[in-house]
Amino acid sequence: MPVDLNGYWKMISSDNFEDYLKALDVNVAVRKIATLLKPDKDISHDGDHIVIKTLSTFKNYNMDFHVGKEFEEDLSGVDDRKCMTTISWDGDKLVCVQKGEIEGRGWTHWVDGDELHLELRAGGVVSQQVFKKS
């Protein structure tokens, strides 16, 4: 049975995020702002339906999907691209594959105790973020 991701999560650490944004070709001004932010995650998880809200003082991004079903993701709040996205469970890890202009793009979420881990991948660059349940 997959892990329960429900809850409100506050960022406690972020590593290599600026290099990840560079790999996405995000402009320097937006990168500088984004690296200063500590976004929260508000996750609703009901069976195969998951809503992940990434909330910050700069921009919010909502992702509403069903596990295992490919969909067109509009990343206009992130790097202004569209990609075909599939999210699936790999054991207790939620794994996202984003097919589009950037090779090897995607992310993985998993829970360890009261921490939510997020690994972001794009163009061979990996960024790690950790959130604590509040």
GROMACS .gro file of C-alpha atoms in nm:
model
  134
    1MET     CA    1   0.000   0.000   0.000
    2PRO     CA    2   0.145   0.340  -0.097
    3VAL     CA    3   0.233   0.588   0.176
    4ASP     CA    4  -0.019   0.853   0.286
    5LEU     CA    5   0.101   1.194   0.163
    6ASN     CA    6  -0.190   1.393   0.310
    7GLY     CA    7  -0.095   1.701   0.505
    8TYR     CA    8   0.063   2.041   0.516
    9TRP     CA    9   0.442   2.035   0.480
   10LYS     CA   10   0.687   2.324   0.548
   11MET     CA   11   1.026   2.335   0.375
   12ILE     CA   12   1.323   2.285   0.606
   13SER     CA   13   1.604   2.245   0.350
   14SER     CA   14   1.684   2.283  -0.018
   15ASP     CA   15   2.005   2.176  -0.192
   16ASN     CA   16   2.122   2.248  -0.549
   17PHE     CA   17   1.794   2.418  -0.646
   18GLU     CA   18   1.957   2.699  -0.846
   19ASP     CA   19   2.145   2.448  -1.064
   20TYR     CA   20   1.818   2.260  -1.119
   21LEU     CA   21   1.653   2.586  -1.233
   22LYS     CA   22   1.950   2.654  -1.465
   23ALA     CA   23   1.897   2.309  -1.620
   24LEU     CA   24   1.537   2.417  -1.689
   25ASP     CA   25   1.670   2.738  -1.851
   26VAL     CA   26   1.485   2.959  -1.600
   27ASN     CA   27   1.605   3.320  -1.630
   28VAL     CA   28   1.851   3.452  -1.374
   29ALA     CA   29   1.611   3.699  -1.205
   30VAL     CA   30   1.348   3.430  -1.141
   31ARG     CA   31   1.619   3.186  -1.025
   32LYS     CA   32   1.746   3.433  -0.767
   33ILE     CA   33   1.396   3.491  -0.630
   34ALA     CA   34   1.307   3.121  -0.633
   35THR     CA   35   1.618   3.020  -0.439
   36LEU     CA   36   1.524   3.261  -0.158
   37LEU     CA   37   1.176   3.112  -0.117
   38LYS     CA   38   1.076   2.838   0.125
   39PRO     CA   39   0.754   2.707  -0.028
   40ASP     CA   40   0.505   2.491   0.157
   41LYS     CA   41   0.334   2.180   0.018
   42ASP     CA   42  -0.035   2.118   0.080
   43ILE     CA   43  -0.113   1.763  -0.033
   44SER     CA   44  -0.453   1.595  -0.061
   45HIS     CA   45  -0.427   1.223  -0.130
   46ASP     CA   46  -0.738   1.010  -0.183
   47GLY     CA   47  -0.667   0.675  -0.347
   48ASP     CA   48  -0.520   0.737  -0.694
   49HIS     CA   49  -0.626   1.105  -0.694
   50ILE     CA   50  -0.360   1.343  -0.561
   51VAL     CA   51  -0.349   1.723  -0.547
   52ILE     CA   52  -0.015   1.884  -0.466
   53LYS     CA   53  -0.024   2.259  -0.401
   54THR     CA   54   0.314   2.430  -0.385
   55LEU     CA   55   0.260   2.760  -0.204
   56SER     CA   56   0.495   3.058  -0.176
   57THR     CA   57   0.485   3.436  -0.152
   58PHE     CA   58   0.605   3.460  -0.517
   59LYS     CA   59   0.406   3.198  -0.712
   60ASN     CA   60   0.177   2.908  -0.638
   61TYR     CA   61   0.165   2.591  -0.845
   62ASN     CA   62  -0.113   2.331  -0.833
   63MET     CA   63  -0.080   1.979  -0.963
   64ASP     CA   64  -0.401   1.771  -0.979
   65PHE     CA   65  -0.360   1.418  -1.118
   66HIS     CA   66  -0.451   1.052  -1.104
   67VAL     CA   67  -0.166   0.807  -1.046
   68GLY     CA   68  -0.081   0.604  -1.356
   69LYS     CA   69  -0.265   0.830  -1.605
   70GLU     CA   70  -0.057   1.039  -1.847
   71PHE     CA   71  -0.166   1.401  -1.883
   72GLU     CA   72  -0.046   1.723  -2.042
   73GLU     CA   73   0.111   1.937  -1.771
   74ASP     CA   74   0.120   2.313  -1.817
   75LEU     CA   75   0.431   2.441  -1.639
   76SER     CA   76   0.365   2.811  -1.707
   77GLY     CA   77   0.413   2.882  -1.336
   78VAL     CA   78   0.752   2.711  -1.340
   79ASP     CA   79   0.944   2.733  -1.670
   80ASP     CA   80   0.667   2.812  -1.922
   81ARG     CA   81   0.676   2.471  -2.094
   82LYS     CA   82   0.425   2.196  -2.149
   83CYS     CA   83   0.512   1.830  -2.115
   84MET     CA   84   0.345   1.492  -2.102
   85THR     CA   85   0.355   1.375  -1.741
   86THR     CA   86   0.303   1.035  -1.583
   87ILE     CA   87   0.315   0.978  -1.207
   88SER     CA   88   0.329   0.631  -1.056
   89TRP     CA   89   0.416   0.451  -0.735
   90ASP     CA   90   0.750   0.275  -0.703
   91GLY     CA   91   0.706   0.105  -0.366
   92ASP     CA   92   0.650   0.391  -0.119
   93LYS     CA   93   0.788   0.655  -0.358
   94LEU     CA   94   0.574   0.870  -0.586
   95VAL     CA   95   0.771   0.904  -0.913
   96CYS     CA   96   0.699   1.162  -1.183
   97VAL     CA   97   0.833   1.144  -1.541
   98GLN     CA   98   0.791   1.460  -1.750
   99LYS     CA   99   0.847   1.406  -2.124
  100GLY     CA  100   0.928   1.719  -2.319
  101GLU     CA  101   1.215   1.949  -2.416
  102ILE     CA  102   1.430   1.876  -2.108
  103GLU     CA  103   1.592   1.530  -2.097
  104GLY     CA  104   1.555   1.329  -1.776
  105ARG     CA  105   1.302   1.565  -1.622
  106GLY     CA  106   1.091   1.453  -1.327
  107TRP     CA  107   1.072   1.423  -0.951
  108THR     CA  108   1.026   1.175  -0.669
  109HIS     CA  109   0.841   1.226  -0.339
  110TRP     CA  110   0.870   0.998  -0.036
  111VAL     CA  111   0.802   1.018   0.337
  112ASP     CA  112   1.051   0.935   0.610
  113GLY     CA  113   0.897   0.978   0.957
  114ASP     CA  114   0.749   1.329   0.970
  115GLU     CA  115   0.954   1.449   0.670
  116LEU     CA  116   0.852   1.469   0.306
  117HIS     CA  117   1.146   1.437   0.068
  118LEU     CA  118   1.149   1.571  -0.287
  119GLU     CA  119   1.415   1.491  -0.544
  120LEU     CA  120   1.392   1.714  -0.855
  121ARG     CA  121   1.568   1.603  -1.176
  122ALA     CA  122   1.637   1.779  -1.507
  123GLY     CA  123   1.915   1.747  -1.764
  124GLY     CA  124   2.136   1.540  -1.533
  125VAL     CA  125   2.102   1.785  -1.241
  126VAL     CA  126   1.950   1.672  -0.910
  127SER     CA  127   1.810   1.896  -0.636
  128GLN     CA  128   1.695   1.771  -0.296
  129GLN     CA  129   1.430   1.938  -0.080
  130VAL     CA  130   1.296   1.832   0.259
  131PHE     CA  131   0.966   1.936   0.419
  132LYS     CA  132   0.842   1.878   0.775
  133LYS     CA  133   0.479   1.797   0.848
  134SER     CA  134   0.305   2.073   1.042
   0.00000   0.00000   0.00000
